[in-house]
GROMACS .gro file of C-alpha atoms in nm:
model
  126
    1MET     CA    1   3.639   0.834  -4.181
    2LEU     CA    2   3.997   0.763  -4.094
    3THR     CA    3   4.163   0.825  -3.760
    4VAL     CA    4   4.532   0.772  -3.683
    5THR     CA    5   4.619   0.785  -3.316
    6ASP     CA    6   4.928   0.969  -3.208
    7ALA     CA    7   5.089   0.647  -3.091
    8ALA     CA    8   5.047   0.498  -3.441
    9LEU     CA    9   5.187   0.813  -3.622
   10LYS     CA   10   5.489   0.803  -3.384
   11ALA     CA   11   5.553   0.431  -3.441
   12ILE     CA   12   5.507   0.450  -3.822
   13LYS     CA   13   5.737   0.762  -3.845
   14THR     CA   14   6.005   0.577  -3.623
   15LEU     CA   15   5.996   0.270  -3.837
   16LEU     CA   16   6.006   0.458  -4.169
   17ALA     CA   17   6.298   0.667  -4.048
   18GLN     CA   18   6.493   0.362  -3.920
   19LEU     CA   19   6.439   0.197  -4.256
   20ASP     CA   20   6.508   0.512  -4.460
   21ILE     CA   21   6.184   0.473  -4.648
   22SER     CA   22   5.940   0.737  -4.777
   23SER     CA   23   5.622   0.580  -4.873
   24SER     CA   24   5.242   0.599  -4.842
   25ILE     CA   25   5.072   0.379  -4.593
   26ARG     CA   26   4.791   0.174  -4.743
   27ILE     CA   27   4.508   0.023  -4.543
   28VAL     CA   28   4.416  -0.313  -4.698
   29LEU     CA   29   4.188  -0.602  -4.619
   30LYS     CA   30   4.352  -0.934  -4.601
   31GLU     CA   31   4.211  -1.288  -4.557
   32GLY     CA   32   4.363  -1.447  -4.263
   33SER     CA   33   4.372  -1.815  -4.191
   34CYS     CA   34   4.222  -1.854  -3.849
   35ARG     CA   35   4.162  -1.480  -3.809
   36GLY     CA   36   3.923  -1.431  -4.096
   37GLN     CA   37   3.939  -1.100  -4.251
   38THR     CA   38   4.162  -0.842  -4.101
   39LEU     CA   39   4.256  -0.476  -4.184
   40ARG     CA   40   4.631  -0.433  -4.221
   41LEU     CA   41   4.891  -0.176  -4.320
   42SER     CA   42   5.105  -0.205  -4.636
   43LEU     CA   43   5.351   0.027  -4.812
   44CYS     CA   44   5.246   0.120  -5.149
   45GLY     CA   45   5.187   0.399  -5.408
   46GLU     CA   46   4.854   0.565  -5.474
   47LEU     CA   47   4.611   0.405  -5.709
   48GLU     CA   48   4.336   0.565  -5.909
   49ASN     CA   49   4.045   0.462  -5.684
   50ASP     CA   50   4.207   0.577  -5.344
   51LEU     CA   51   4.087   0.801  -5.082
   52ARG     CA   52   4.403   0.999  -4.960
   53PHE     CA   53   4.444   1.120  -4.600
   54ALA     CA   54   4.731   1.324  -4.462
   55PHE     CA   55   4.830   1.308  -4.096
   56ASP     CA   56   5.124   1.483  -3.957
   57GLY     CA   57   5.327   1.454  -4.286
   58LEU     CA   58   5.232   1.092  -4.356
   59ILE     CA   59   4.991   0.989  -4.643
   60PHE     CA   60   4.731   0.712  -4.575
   61LEU     CA   61   4.552   0.543  -4.862
   62ILE     CA   62   4.242   0.325  -4.869
   63ASP     CA   63   4.045   0.197  -5.167
   64ARG     CA   64   3.707   0.389  -5.198
   65SER     CA   65   3.509   0.066  -5.203
   66LEU     CA   66   3.689  -0.062  -4.900
   67ALA     CA   67   3.625   0.273  -4.709
   68ALA     CA   68   3.261   0.259  -4.803
   69ALA     CA   69   3.236  -0.107  -4.685
   70GLU     CA   70   3.416  -0.055  -4.367
   71GLY     CA   71   3.289   0.283  -4.235
   72ALA     CA   72   3.504   0.453  -3.983
   73VAL     CA   73   3.859   0.312  -3.963
   74VAL     CA   74   4.097   0.362  -3.673
   75VAL     CA   75   4.488   0.293  -3.687
   76ASP     CA   76   4.643   0.262  -3.352
   77PHE     CA   77   4.966   0.119  -3.206
   78ASP     CA   78   4.976  -0.091  -2.893
   79PRO     CA   79   5.323  -0.072  -2.725
   80GLU     CA   80   5.234  -0.356  -2.491
   81SER     CA   81   5.155  -0.622  -2.737
   82ASP     CA   82   5.400  -0.785  -2.991
   83ARG     CA   83   5.167  -0.860  -3.273
   84CYS     CA   84   5.439  -0.874  -3.532
   85PRO     CA   85   5.644  -1.190  -3.524
   86CYS     CA   86   5.938  -1.026  -3.698
   87SER     CA   87   5.958  -0.732  -3.451
   88SER     CA   88   6.211  -0.748  -3.188
   89ARG     CA   89   6.109  -0.407  -3.051
   90GLY     CA   90   5.770  -0.506  -2.924
   91GLY     CA   91   5.438  -0.353  -2.999
   92GLY     CA   92   5.199  -0.397  -3.280
   93PHE     CA   93   4.974  -0.190  -3.501
   94VAL     CA   94   4.596  -0.232  -3.461
   95VAL     CA   95   4.366  -0.139  -3.753
   96THR     CA   96   3.990  -0.160  -3.673
   97SER     CA   97   3.672  -0.042  -3.843
   98GLU     CA   98   3.306  -0.001  -3.729
   99ARG     CA   99   3.225  -0.301  -3.941
  100LEU     CA  100   3.539  -0.516  -3.871
  101PRO     CA  101   3.646  -0.514  -3.519
  102GLN     CA  102   3.981  -0.621  -3.391
  103ARG     CA  103   4.038  -0.991  -3.379
  104CYS     CA  104   4.344  -1.195  -3.254
  105GLY     CA  105   4.646  -1.118  -3.444
  106SER     CA  106   4.806  -0.805  -3.595
  107ALA     CA  107   4.741  -0.519  -3.838
  108GLY     CA  108   5.007  -0.660  -4.044
  109CYS     CA  109   5.379  -0.722  -4.013
  110TRP     CA  110   5.483  -0.469  -4.278
  111ARG     CA  111   5.848  -0.444  -4.168
  112ASN     CA  112   5.936  -0.709  -4.427
  113CYS     CA  113   5.751  -0.513  -4.701
  114ALA     CA  114   5.933  -0.207  -4.597
  115LEU     CA  115   6.264  -0.381  -4.623
  116ARG     CA  116   6.181  -0.515  -4.960
  117LEU     CA  117   6.073  -0.161  -5.075
  118ARG     CA  118   6.413  -0.015  -4.968
  119GLU     CA  119   6.599  -0.297  -5.152
  120GLN     CA  120   6.419  -0.213  -5.463
  121GLU     CA  121   6.482   0.163  -5.431
  122GLU     CA  122   6.845   0.092  -5.378
  123SER     CA  123   6.870  -0.142  -5.688
  124ALA     CA  124   6.703   0.109  -5.890
  125ALA     CA  125   6.947   0.393  -5.780
  126ALA     CA  126   7.240   0.170  -5.845
   0.00000   0.00000   0.00000
């Protein structure tokens, strides 16, 4: 039901390590302006209705109803495309499903969310 490519695993691990964050990765459905609906990545804790998948030490979460609606989901990383406007390192995450193919745009620019999460963790520890 969920496939995460080696390229995506490597990119996610690198980003989380750079930001010193330990978090689950959530697959969410977002309404986009010109893009319509897109699947994206987010950082968040586990919720009651989640399906949980472990890949190489990372936990991926997806709501059961979203998983049922989308079918097989694939998370990939394209190093040739800069789909995240806040990324200076290039590359972008691509999240597709059998019912929602890739459209223009990104799988989500979750670097800002990751930075906010780290700031919250640091504030709580202080």
